[in-house]
Coordinates of C-alpha atoms in Angstrom, one line a residue:
M19 CA -16.2 -19.0 27.0
E20 CA -14.6 -22.2 28.4
K21 CA -13.0 -24.6 25.9
V22 CA -13.8 -27.8 27.9
F23 CA -17.4 -28.7 28.6
S24 CA -19.8 -31.6 28.7
G25 CA -23.4 -32.1 27.6
R26 CA -26.2 -34.6 27.1
I27 CA -26.4 -36.2 23.7
W28 CA -29.2 -36.3 21.1
T29 CA -28.4 -38.6 18.2
F30 CA -29.3 -38.2 14.5
G31 CA -28.4 -39.9 11.2
N32 CA -27.1 -38.8 7.9
D33 CA -28.4 -35.9 5.6
I34 CA -30.4 -34.1 8.3
D35 CA -31.7 -31.2 6.2
T36 CA -32.9 -27.9 7.3
D37 CA -36.5 -28.7 6.5
T38 CA -36.2 -31.5 9.0
I39 CA -34.6 -29.2 11.6
I40 CA -37.4 -26.6 11.2
P41 CA -40.2 -27.4 8.6
G42 CA -40.7 -24.8 6.0
K43 CA -44.3 -24.1 7.1
R44 CA -42.9 -23.1 10.5
G45 CA -40.1 -21.0 9.1
T46 CA -42.2 -17.9 8.8
I47 CA -43.3 -17.8 12.4
P48 CA -42.5 -14.2 13.4
T49 CA -40.6 -15.0 16.6
I50 CA -37.8 -17.5 17.2
E51 CA -39.1 -18.1 20.7
E52 CA -42.3 -19.4 19.3
M53 CA -40.6 -21.1 16.3
K54 CA -38.1 -23.1 18.5
K55 CA -40.9 -25.3 19.8
Y56 CA -41.1 -26.9 16.4
A57 CA -37.5 -28.0 16.0
F58 CA -37.3 -31.5 14.6
E59 CA -41.1 -31.6 14.7
L60 CA -41.2 -34.2 11.9
L61 CA -38.4 -36.4 13.2
K62 CA -38.3 -36.0 17.0
P63 CA -41.5 -34.2 18.1
E64 CA -40.5 -34.3 21.7
F65 CA -37.3 -32.3 21.1
G66 CA -38.8 -28.9 21.4
S67 CA -40.3 -29.6 24.9
T68 CA -37.5 -31.7 26.4
V69 CA -34.2 -30.3 25.0
R70 CA -32.1 -28.6 27.8
P71 CA -29.5 -25.8 27.7
G72 CA -26.1 -27.3 27.1
D73 CA -27.3 -30.3 25.1
I74 CA -25.1 -31.6 22.3
L75 CA -26.2 -33.2 19.0
V76 CA -24.3 -36.1 17.5
A77 CA -25.0 -36.8 13.8
G78 CA -23.7 -38.5 10.7
S79 CA -22.7 -36.9 7.5
N80 CA -24.0 -33.8 5.7
F81 CA -25.8 -32.3 8.7
G82 CA -27.8 -29.2 7.8
C83 CA -28.0 -29.8 4.1
G84 CA -30.8 -28.2 2.0
S85 CA -32.2 -24.7 2.4
S86 CA -30.1 -21.8 3.7
R87 CA -32.7 -20.8 6.2
E88 CA -30.8 -19.5 9.2
Q89 CA -33.8 -20.4 11.4
A90 CA -32.5 -24.0 11.4
A91 CA -29.5 -22.8 13.4
T92 CA -31.2 -20.2 15.5
V93 CA -34.0 -22.5 16.7
L94 CA -31.2 -24.9 18.0
S95 CA -29.3 -22.0 19.5
H96 CA -32.4 -20.7 21.3
N97 CA -33.2 -24.2 22.5
G98 CA -29.8 -24.1 24.2
V99 CA -27.9 -26.5 21.9
R100 CA -24.3 -25.7 22.6
C101 CA -22.4 -28.0 20.2
I102 CA -23.1 -30.2 17.2
I103 CA -20.7 -33.1 16.4
A104 CA -21.1 -34.7 12.9
K105 CA -19.1 -36.5 10.3
S106 CA -19.6 -33.5 8.0
F107 CA -21.7 -30.3 7.7
A108 CA -23.5 -28.5 4.9
R109 CA -21.6 -25.4 4.1
I110 CA -24.3 -22.7 4.7
F111 CA -25.5 -24.4 7.9
F112 CA -21.9 -24.4 9.1
R113 CA -21.7 -20.6 8.7
N114 CA -25.2 -20.1 10.2
A115 CA -24.5 -22.2 13.3
F116 CA -21.3 -20.4 14.2
N117 CA -23.0 -17.1 13.6
S118 CA -25.7 -18.2 16.0
G119 CA -23.2 -19.1 18.7
I120 CA -23.1 -22.9 18.3
I121 CA -19.8 -24.8 18.1
L122 CA -19.5 -27.3 15.2
L123 CA -17.0 -30.2 15.4
T124 CA -16.2 -32.6 12.6
C125 CA -15.7 -36.2 14.0
D126 CA -16.1 -39.6 12.5
G127 CA -16.3 -42.4 15.0
I128 CA -18.2 -41.2 18.1
Q129 CA -21.4 -42.0 16.3
D130 CA -20.8 -45.7 16.8
V131 CA -20.3 -45.6 20.6
V132 CA -23.1 -43.3 21.8
K133 CA -26.8 -43.2 22.1
G134 CA -29.3 -40.6 23.1
G135 CA -29.0 -39.5 26.7
D136 CA -25.2 -40.3 27.0
I137 CA -22.8 -37.6 28.1
V138 CA -20.0 -36.3 25.9
T139 CA -17.1 -34.1 26.9
V140 CA -15.7 -31.7 24.4
D141 CA -12.1 -30.4 24.8
L142 CA -11.4 -27.7 22.2
E143 CA -7.8 -27.2 23.5
Q144 CA -6.8 -30.8 22.9
H145 CA -9.1 -31.1 19.8
K146 CA -10.9 -34.2 21.1
V147 CA -14.3 -35.4 22.3
S148 CA -14.8 -38.3 24.7
A149 CA -17.8 -40.5 25.6
N150 CA -18.3 -43.9 27.3
G151 CA -14.5 -44.3 27.8
K152 CA -13.6 -43.6 24.2
E153 CA -11.8 -40.6 22.8
F154 CA -12.0 -39.2 19.2
P155 CA -10.1 -36.4 17.5
V156 CA -12.0 -33.4 16.1
G157 CA -11.0 -30.6 13.8
A158 CA -9.6 -27.4 15.1
I159 CA -11.8 -24.3 15.1
P160 CA -10.3 -21.2 13.5
Q161 CA -9.9 -18.4 15.9
N162 CA -12.2 -16.0 14.1
L163 CA -15.1 -18.5 14.4
F164 CA -14.4 -19.2 18.0
D165 CA -14.4 -15.5 18.7
I166 CA -17.8 -15.1 17.1
V167 CA -19.2 -17.9 19.4
A168 CA -17.3 -16.5 22.4
H169 CA -18.9 -13.1 21.9
G170 CA -22.4 -14.6 21.7
G171 CA -22.8 -14.9 18.0
L172 CA -22.3 -12.7 15.0
I173 CA -24.9 -10.1 16.0
A174 CA -23.1 -9.4 19.3
D175 CA -19.7 -9.5 17.6
T176 CA -20.8 -7.0 15.0
K177 CA -22.2 -4.7 17.7
R178 CA -18.8 -4.9 19.4
R179 CA -17.0 -3.9 16.1
L180 CA -19.3 -1.0 15.6
A181 CA -18.9 0.2 19.2
G182 CA -15.1 0.1 18.6
G183 CA -15.5 2.6 15.8
F184 CA -15.4 0.2 12.8
Q185 CA -14.9 1.9 9.4
P186 CA -14.9 0.1 6.0
E187 CA -11.4 -0.2 4.6
P188 CA -10.7 1.0 1.1
H189 CA -11.2 -1.8 -1.4
K190 CA -9.3 -2.3 -4.7
E191 CA -9.8 -5.1 -7.1
L192 CA -7.1 -6.7 -9.3
D193 CA -6.5 -4.9 -12.6
D194 CA -7.3 -6.6 -15.9
R195 CA -3.7 -7.8 -16.5
E196 CA -3.5 -9.5 -13.1
R197 CA -7.0 -11.1 -13.3
R198 CA -5.9 -12.7 -16.6
R199 CA -3.0 -14.5 -14.9
K200 CA -3.2 -18.3 -15.5
G201 CA -3.2 -21.2 -13.1
F202 CA -6.4 -20.6 -11.2
T203 CA -9.8 -22.3 -11.0
L204 CA -12.9 -20.2 -11.9
A205 CA -13.7 -19.7 -8.2
E206 CA -10.2 -18.7 -7.4
K207 CA -10.1 -16.3 -10.3
I208 CA -13.3 -14.5 -9.3
L209 CA -12.6 -14.3 -5.6
R210 CA -9.0 -13.2 -6.0
K211 CA -10.1 -10.5 -8.4
N212 CA -12.8 -9.2 -6.0
A213 CA -10.6 -9.4 -2.9
G214 CA -7.6 -7.9 -4.6
V215 CA -5.4 -10.8 -3.6
E216 CA -2.8 -11.9 -6.2
Q217 CA -2.2 -15.4 -4.9
V218 CA -4.8 -17.8 -3.4
K219 CA -5.1 -21.5 -2.7
P220 CA -7.9 -23.8 -1.4
G221 CA -8.4 -23.2 2.3
D222 CA -7.3 -19.6 2.3
I223 CA -9.7 -17.1 3.8
V224 CA -10.2 -13.9 1.8
I225 CA -12.3 -10.8 2.6
S226 CA -14.6 -10.2 -0.4
H227 CA -16.6 -7.1 -1.1
P228 CA -19.8 -8.4 -2.8
D229 CA -21.0 -6.6 -5.9
M230 CA -24.7 -7.5 -5.1
F231 CA -26.8 -8.6 -2.2
M232 CA -30.3 -10.0 -2.4
I233 CA -32.9 -10.6 0.4
H234 CA -36.2 -12.3 -0.3
D235 CA -39.4 -11.9 1.7
I236 CA -39.1 -14.9 4.1
Y237 CA -36.1 -13.2 5.7
T238 CA -37.1 -9.5 5.7
P239 CA -38.5 -9.4 9.3
Y240 CA -35.5 -11.3 10.7
L241 CA -33.0 -9.1 8.8
L242 CA -34.8 -5.9 9.9
D243 CA -34.8 -7.1 13.5
T244 CA -31.1 -8.0 13.3
L245 CA -30.1 -4.7 11.9
H246 CA -32.0 -3.0 14.7
Q247 CA -30.4 -5.3 17.3
I248 CA -27.0 -4.3 16.0
G249 CA -28.0 -0.7 16.1
A250 CA -27.3 0.0 12.4
K251 CA -28.4 3.4 11.3
K252 CA -27.3 2.9 7.7
I253 CA -25.9 0.2 5.4
F254 CA -22.7 0.3 3.4
A255 CA -24.0 0.5 -0.2
P256 CA -27.8 0.5 -0.7
D257 CA -27.4 0.6 -4.5
R258 CA -25.9 -2.9 -4.3
V259 CA -28.9 -4.4 -2.5
T260 CA -32.2 -5.7 -3.8
I261 CA -35.3 -7.1 -2.0
V262 CA -37.6 -9.5 -3.7
F263 CA -41.1 -10.6 -2.6
D264 CA -41.6 -14.1 -4.0
H265 CA -41.8 -16.9 -1.4
C266 CA -44.7 -15.4 0.4
M267 CA -46.5 -14.0 -2.7
P268 CA -49.4 -14.6 -2.5
T269 CA -49.7 -15.2 1.2
A270 CA -50.1 -18.8 2.1
V271 CA -49.3 -18.8 5.8
A272 CA -50.9 -16.8 8.6
K273 CA -49.2 -13.4 9.3
N274 CA -47.0 -13.6 6.2
D275 CA -48.6 -10.4 5.0
S276 CA -47.8 -8.3 8.0
A277 CA -44.7 -10.0 9.2
H278 CA -42.9 -10.3 5.9
Y279 CA -44.5 -7.9 3.4
D280 CA -44.5 -5.0 5.7
A281 CA -41.0 -5.7 7.0
G282 CA -39.7 -5.7 3.5
L283 CA -41.2 -2.3 2.8
E284 CA -39.8 -0.9 6.0
L285 CA -36.4 -2.4 5.3
A286 CA -36.3 -0.7 1.9
K287 CA -37.5 2.6 3.3
E288 CA -35.3 2.7 6.4
Y289 CA -32.1 1.8 4.6
G290 CA -32.6 3.5 1.2
I291 CA -32.9 0.3 -0.9
E292 CA -34.5 1.2 -4.2
K293 CA -34.2 -2.1 -6.0
L294 CA -37.5 -3.5 -4.7
H295 CA -39.5 -6.2 -6.6
I296 CA -42.9 -7.0 -5.4
G297 CA -44.7 -9.9 -7.0
E298 CA -42.5 -9.7 -10.1
G299 CA -41.2 -13.3 -9.9
I300 CA -38.7 -15.6 -8.3
C301 CA -35.7 -13.9 -6.8
H302 CA -33.0 -16.1 -8.5
S303 CA -34.6 -15.7 -11.9
L304 CA -34.9 -11.9 -11.4
M305 CA -31.2 -11.7 -10.3
H306 CA -30.0 -12.7 -13.8
E307 CA -33.0 -11.3 -15.7
K308 CA -32.4 -7.9 -14.2
K309 CA -28.6 -8.3 -14.7
Y310 CA -27.9 -7.8 -11.0
A311 CA -25.7 -10.9 -10.8
R312 CA -23.0 -10.5 -13.5
P313 CA -20.1 -12.5 -15.0
G314 CA -16.9 -12.3 -13.0
C315 CA -18.6 -10.7 -10.0
V316 CA -19.5 -11.8 -6.5
A317 CA -23.1 -12.0 -5.3
T318 CA -24.7 -13.3 -2.2
A319 CA -28.3 -13.8 -1.0
T320 CA -30.3 -15.1 1.9
D321 CA -31.1 -18.3 0.0
S322 CA -29.2 -21.5 -0.8
H323 CA -30.0 -21.6 -4.5
T324 CA -28.0 -18.4 -4.9
T325 CA -25.6 -20.7 -6.8
T326 CA -28.0 -20.2 -9.9
Y327 CA -26.0 -17.2 -11.2
G328 CA -22.9 -19.3 -11.6
G329 CA -24.4 -20.2 -15.0
A330 CA -23.1 -16.9 -16.1
G331 CA -19.7 -17.2 -14.3
C332 CA -20.7 -15.2 -11.2
F333 CA -19.4 -16.4 -7.9
C334 CA -22.5 -16.6 -5.8
S335 CA -23.3 -18.3 -2.5
G336 CA -26.1 -18.2 0.1
I337 CA -25.7 -16.8 3.6
G338 CA -28.0 -16.4 6.7
T339 CA -29.7 -13.3 7.9
A340 CA -27.2 -12.5 10.7
E341 CA -24.3 -12.7 8.3
M342 CA -26.3 -10.6 5.7
A343 CA -26.9 -7.9 8.3
A344 CA -23.1 -7.8 9.1
A345 CA -22.2 -7.8 5.5
L346 CA -24.7 -5.0 4.6
I347 CA -23.2 -2.9 7.4
T348 CA -19.5 -3.5 6.7
G349 CA -19.6 -4.3 2.9
E350 CA -17.4 -7.3 3.7
L351 CA -17.9 -11.0 3.6
W352 CA -15.3 -13.7 4.3
F353 CA -15.0 -16.7 2.1
K354 CA -12.8 -19.8 2.3
I355 CA -11.3 -20.6 -1.1
P356 CA -13.0 -23.9 -2.1
E357 CA -11.4 -26.9 -3.7
A358 CA -12.8 -27.3 -7.2
I359 CA -14.1 -30.2 -9.3
K360 CA -13.9 -29.9 -13.1
I361 CA -16.9 -31.5 -14.8
V362 CA -16.4 -32.0 -18.6
L363 CA -19.6 -32.5 -20.6
N364 CA -18.7 -34.1 -24.0
G365 CA -21.0 -34.8 -26.8
H366 CA -24.4 -33.3 -27.7
L367 CA -27.7 -33.6 -25.7
P368 CA -30.2 -35.8 -27.7
K369 CA -33.7 -34.6 -28.3
G370 CA -35.9 -35.0 -25.2
V371 CA -32.9 -34.9 -22.8
L372 CA -32.2 -31.5 -21.1
S373 CA -29.8 -29.8 -18.8
K374 CA -31.9 -30.9 -15.8
D375 CA -31.2 -34.5 -16.7
V376 CA -27.4 -33.7 -16.8
I377 CA -27.4 -32.3 -13.3
L378 CA -29.6 -35.0 -11.9
K379 CA -27.3 -37.6 -13.4
I380 CA -24.3 -35.9 -11.7
L381 CA -26.1 -35.6 -8.4
G382 CA -27.0 -39.3 -8.5
D383 CA -23.3 -40.1 -9.0
I384 CA -21.6 -37.8 -6.5
K385 CA -24.4 -37.8 -4.0
A386 CA -25.7 -35.1 -1.7
D387 CA -22.4 -34.3 -0.1
G388 CA -20.1 -35.1 -3.0
G389 CA -19.5 -31.4 -3.7
Q390 CA -19.4 -30.3 -0.1
Y391 CA -17.8 -26.8 0.0
K392 CA -16.5 -27.4 -3.5
S393 CA -16.7 -25.3 -6.6
L394 CA -18.3 -27.4 -9.4
E395 CA -16.9 -26.0 -12.7
F396 CA -18.5 -27.0 -16.0
T397 CA -16.9 -27.1 -19.4
G398 CA -16.9 -29.1 -22.6
P399 CA -18.8 -29.0 -25.9
A400 CA -22.2 -29.8 -24.3
A401 CA -21.7 -27.1 -21.6
H402 CA -21.0 -24.5 -24.3
E403 CA -24.0 -25.7 -26.4
M404 CA -26.3 -25.1 -23.4
S405 CA -28.5 -21.9 -23.5
M406 CA -28.1 -19.5 -20.6
D407 CA -31.4 -20.8 -19.1
A408 CA -30.0 -24.3 -19.3
R409 CA -26.8 -23.3 -17.6
F410 CA -28.7 -21.5 -14.8
T411 CA -30.6 -24.8 -14.2
V412 CA -27.4 -26.8 -13.7
A413 CA -25.7 -24.1 -11.5
N414 CA -28.9 -23.9 -9.4
M415 CA -28.8 -27.5 -8.5
A416 CA -25.1 -27.8 -7.9
L417 CA -26.1 -26.7 -4.4
E418 CA -27.8 -30.1 -4.0
A419 CA -24.4 -31.7 -3.9
G420 CA -23.4 -29.3 -1.1
A421 CA -21.4 -27.2 -3.5
K422 CA -20.2 -23.7 -2.6
C423 CA -20.9 -22.6 -6.1
G424 CA -21.5 -24.0 -9.6
L425 CA -19.7 -22.1 -12.4
F426 CA -19.8 -22.0 -16.1
E427 CA -17.2 -20.3 -18.3
A428 CA -18.2 -17.0 -19.8
D429 CA -18.5 -17.2 -23.6
Q430 CA -20.2 -15.3 -26.5
K431 CA -23.6 -16.5 -25.2
T432 CA -22.9 -15.0 -21.8
A433 CA -21.8 -11.7 -23.4
D434 CA -24.9 -11.5 -25.6
Y435 CA -27.2 -12.3 -22.6
Y436 CA -25.7 -9.4 -20.6
G437 CA -25.1 -7.1 -23.5
V438 CA -21.4 -6.7 -22.9
P439 CA -18.3 -7.2 -25.1
L440 CA -16.8 -10.7 -24.7
S441 CA -13.4 -9.0 -24.1
E442 CA -14.7 -7.7 -20.7
I443 CA -15.5 -11.2 -19.4
D444 CA -13.4 -13.7 -21.4
W445 CA -11.0 -14.0 -18.4
V446 CA -13.7 -16.1 -16.7
T447 CA -12.5 -19.3 -18.4
M448 CA -10.8 -22.5 -17.5
D449 CA -7.0 -22.7 -17.2
E450 CA -5.2 -25.9 -18.1
E451 CA -2.7 -25.0 -15.4
A452 CA -5.4 -24.8 -12.7
Q453 CA -5.3 -27.5 -9.9
Y454 CA -8.5 -29.4 -9.6
E455 CA -9.3 -31.9 -6.8
K456 CA -10.6 -34.2 -9.6
V457 CA -12.0 -34.2 -13.0
L458 CA -15.4 -35.9 -13.9
T459 CA -16.1 -36.5 -17.6
Y460 CA -19.5 -37.3 -19.0
D461 CA -20.5 -38.3 -22.6
V462 CA -24.1 -36.9 -22.8
N463 CA -24.7 -38.5 -26.3
E464 CA -26.3 -41.6 -24.6
L465 CA -27.8 -39.8 -21.6
E466 CA -31.5 -40.6 -21.0
P467 CA -34.0 -38.6 -18.9
Q468 CA -33.4 -38.9 -15.2
L469 CA -35.7 -38.7 -12.2
S470 CA -34.9 -37.9 -8.6
C471 CA -37.0 -40.2 -6.5
P472 CA -38.3 -40.0 -2.8
Q473 CA -36.9 -38.8 -0.5
G474 CA -33.7 -37.1 -1.5
V475 CA -32.4 -35.3 -4.5
D476 CA -29.5 -37.7 -5.0
N477 CA -31.8 -40.8 -5.2
V478 CA -31.6 -40.6 -9.0
H479 CA -32.7 -43.2 -11.5
P480 CA -32.9 -43.3 -15.3
I481 CA -36.5 -43.0 -16.5
R482 CA -36.6 -46.6 -17.7
E483 CA -36.5 -47.7 -14.0
V484 CA -39.4 -45.3 -13.0
E485 CA -41.5 -45.3 -16.1
G486 CA -45.2 -46.1 -15.5
T487 CA -45.2 -44.8 -11.9
P488 CA -48.6 -43.1 -11.4
M489 CA -48.7 -39.4 -10.4
D490 CA -51.4 -37.4 -8.7
E491 CA -50.0 -34.0 -9.6
V492 CA -47.4 -32.4 -11.9
Y493 CA -45.7 -29.0 -11.2
L494 CA -43.9 -27.1 -13.9
G495 CA -42.1 -24.0 -12.5
S496 CA -39.5 -22.8 -10.0
C497 CA -36.2 -20.9 -10.4
T498 CA -34.8 -24.2 -11.8
N499 CA -37.2 -24.8 -14.6
G500 CA -39.7 -21.9 -14.9
S501 CA -38.0 -20.1 -17.8
I502 CA -39.5 -19.3 -21.2
E503 CA -37.3 -22.1 -22.7
D504 CA -38.8 -24.6 -20.2
L505 CA -42.3 -23.5 -20.9
A506 CA -41.7 -23.8 -24.6
I507 CA -40.5 -27.4 -24.3
A508 CA -43.6 -28.3 -22.3
A509 CA -46.0 -26.5 -24.6
E510 CA -44.6 -28.3 -27.6
I511 CA -45.5 -31.6 -26.0
L512 CA -48.9 -30.5 -24.8
K513 CA -50.2 -28.6 -27.8
G514 CA -53.6 -29.9 -28.9
K515 CA -53.8 -32.4 -26.2
H516 CA -55.5 -32.6 -22.7
V517 CA -54.4 -34.0 -19.4
P518 CA -56.6 -36.7 -17.7
E519 CA -59.4 -35.5 -15.4
T520 CA -57.6 -37.1 -12.5
M521 CA -54.4 -35.2 -13.1
R522 CA -53.7 -31.9 -11.3
F523 CA -51.3 -29.9 -13.5
I524 CA -49.9 -26.6 -12.2
V525 CA -47.8 -24.2 -14.2
V526 CA -46.0 -21.2 -12.6
P527 CA -43.8 -19.0 -14.9
A528 CA -40.7 -17.9 -13.1
T529 CA -41.1 -14.1 -13.7
N530 CA -43.6 -11.6 -15.0
A531 CA -41.4 -11.1 -18.1
V532 CA -41.5 -14.9 -18.7
F533 CA -45.3 -14.9 -18.1
K534 CA -45.9 -12.1 -20.6
E535 CA -43.7 -13.7 -23.2
A536 CA -45.4 -17.1 -22.8
I537 CA -48.7 -15.3 -23.4
R538 CA -47.4 -13.6 -26.5
R539 CA -46.1 -17.0 -27.9
G540 CA -49.3 -18.8 -27.1
Y541 CA -47.9 -21.2 -24.5
I542 CA -50.3 -20.1 -21.8
R543 CA -53.3 -20.7 -24.1
T544 CA -51.8 -24.2 -24.8
F545 CA -51.5 -25.0 -21.1
I546 CA -55.0 -23.7 -20.3
E547 CA -56.5 -25.7 -23.2
A548 CA -54.6 -28.8 -21.9
G549 CA -56.2 -28.5 -18.5
A550 CA -53.5 -26.8 -16.5
V551 CA -53.9 -24.3 -13.7
I552 CA -51.8 -21.2 -14.4
C553 CA -50.5 -19.4 -11.3
H554 CA -48.9 -16.0 -10.7
P555 CA -45.0 -16.0 -10.9
C556 CA -43.7 -16.9 -7.4
C557 CA -41.8 -19.7 -5.7
G558 CA -45.1 -21.4 -5.1
L559 CA -45.1 -25.2 -4.6
C560 CA -41.4 -25.5 -4.8
C561 CA -40.9 -24.2 -1.3
G562 CA -44.2 -25.6 0.0
M563 CA -46.1 -22.3 -0.1
P564 CA -49.3 -21.8 -2.2
Y565 CA -50.7 -23.8 -5.0
G566 CA -51.3 -27.6 -4.7
L567 CA -49.7 -28.9 -1.5
M568 CA -49.9 -32.7 -1.3
Y569 CA -51.3 -35.1 1.2
D570 CA -50.3 -38.5 2.7
D571 CA -49.1 -41.0 0.1
E572 CA -49.9 -38.8 -2.9
R573 CA -47.2 -38.5 -5.6
I574 CA -46.0 -35.3 -7.2
L575 CA -43.7 -35.0 -10.2
S576 CA -42.0 -31.6 -10.1
T577 CA -39.5 -29.5 -12.0
A578 CA -38.3 -27.9 -8.7
N579 CA -34.9 -28.5 -7.1
R580 CA -35.8 -30.4 -3.9
N581 CA -37.9 -33.3 -2.8
F582 CA -37.1 -33.4 0.9
I583 CA -39.6 -35.0 3.3
G584 CA -42.5 -32.7 4.0
R585 CA -41.3 -29.9 1.6
Q586 CA -44.3 -30.1 -0.8
G587 CA -46.9 -31.6 1.5
T588 CA -46.9 -33.9 4.5
K589 CA -44.0 -36.1 5.6
K590 CA -45.7 -39.0 3.7
T591 CA -46.0 -37.2 0.4
L592 CA -43.9 -38.8 -2.3
S593 CA -42.0 -36.2 -4.3
Y594 CA -40.1 -36.8 -7.6
L595 CA -38.0 -34.3 -9.6
C596 CA -37.6 -34.2 -13.4
S597 CA -37.1 -32.1 -16.5
P598 CA -39.9 -30.0 -18.1
A599 CA -40.1 -32.5 -21.0
V600 CA -40.8 -35.4 -18.6
A601 CA -43.2 -33.3 -16.6
A602 CA -45.3 -32.5 -19.7
A603 CA -45.3 -36.0 -21.0
T604 CA -46.3 -37.3 -17.5
A605 CA -49.1 -34.8 -17.2
L606 CA -50.6 -36.1 -20.4
T607 CA -50.6 -39.8 -19.4
G608 CA -50.9 -39.7 -15.6
V609 CA -47.9 -41.9 -15.2
V610 CA -44.1 -41.3 -15.5
T611 CA -43.6 -41.1 -19.3
D612 CA -40.5 -40.8 -21.4
P613 CA -41.0 -37.7 -23.6
R614 CA -39.0 -39.3 -26.4
K615 CA -41.8 -41.8 -26.9
L616 CA -44.5 -39.2 -27.6

């Protein structure tokens, strides 16, 4: 592959998320050749029919943020996009794009001197790009990433490795004495322990051997096809793999049943995967409920909100299907050691203010790219007072700042949740000697409920600035806030009351276990008597699948984790995010309501 090339420019702005690159409703189309026609459908509908091989995208900051769906990269690759130049990239898209054979270059400046249709020349040897008589420096590309692109993407590169007689190397983790050595961030501790490397620093690349892999149903046909393309007859450790049917359960898009359900069954049968969960609930909630993702371990999954398990001190991060296929075959996955931001939560959360308000406040402060490829590490009295469900909520949404992971220290609550002695996991704790990029300190005593407003998770406002805004629908659920604790908070507010006839109120427990416990405690009866629609545990409205999609100019208040344009309805739907307490209070009144006033 040549290192000097030119191409026609398409220009884009900041925070181009993966739902914008390929809308979620198009993400389940069985073939990439058909799917690629809908690239940028909501933003530049002409793109799919007029893009030419060799075209280059020029964008602002945080390109590729949002969902981990690899289709966002593969539709661009299949449309012939050769290179993307942006001020910064979301971490999962960065991996997915290189794995799909697209060169990514970080550059700040060219955006001001080009427009769509101009020609840009890329010089990878001199680390520069030029257009309209101006030159700009770009970051160097590590050789391992250039090799993947040069070989035609990760699929072709893995086939080459297998053809060369690849055999997994023996893997040995650090012993207990070494893993307790001081001076490392939580992310550094867990990765060095897993990789068996005594010394690490930010920017180092280590070869990990994940303890658990998870694939959910949206990606089963693509993963199965990728494994077949590579020619894999077996995978490295089937007992470390689980498949969860949750995004497409029940079917909401044509062909979901045959293309995704059947592919998941075939994937499990062909490769000996016995941990198969069909309609049991949301993948991320099941991963900690079933104790698959454990403190001090490394887990990865084909979904961006894999960061959830960091609430228990598990290093966990999302990857795409091509990389998942390669990792399942080899048992290996490379990670760059992230810089870390320590977040100290002092004080005590007042009644009516929840962990969702904490993470929304942080996201509003540091913005959608403020944690780009960072490890957000939470400590302080308020962090330790949080329940495990509350911690999973915070870690889940660390991703919305672009974080590589969101990690809590392991303490007695963690040990009790997993049924292990604290002495086995107490090394997953903060070191005073650790080097952090910065420290953010919050006093939560005076924190009030927070809302994320249209259209972006980091557009956060205190409830006093949004109070009284009318809502057409309220959604209580998702891997972020569908736990038994979340349902209990809402049920307490709703008990003995009824929502207005004009209010559509939808409740989706996160898992079957949560659903059954909510029935036992009487919460489901409370919701039904309040006028709610109760739906089977699944991802549901959070990812724009079944149950209550919105129309133009309608407003929805949701306990989900994203409010991107078009995610929960049309591109004109107005989506707000909040805590379960705010959701329940608003369902009762029909307008955004502070639960502390009820």
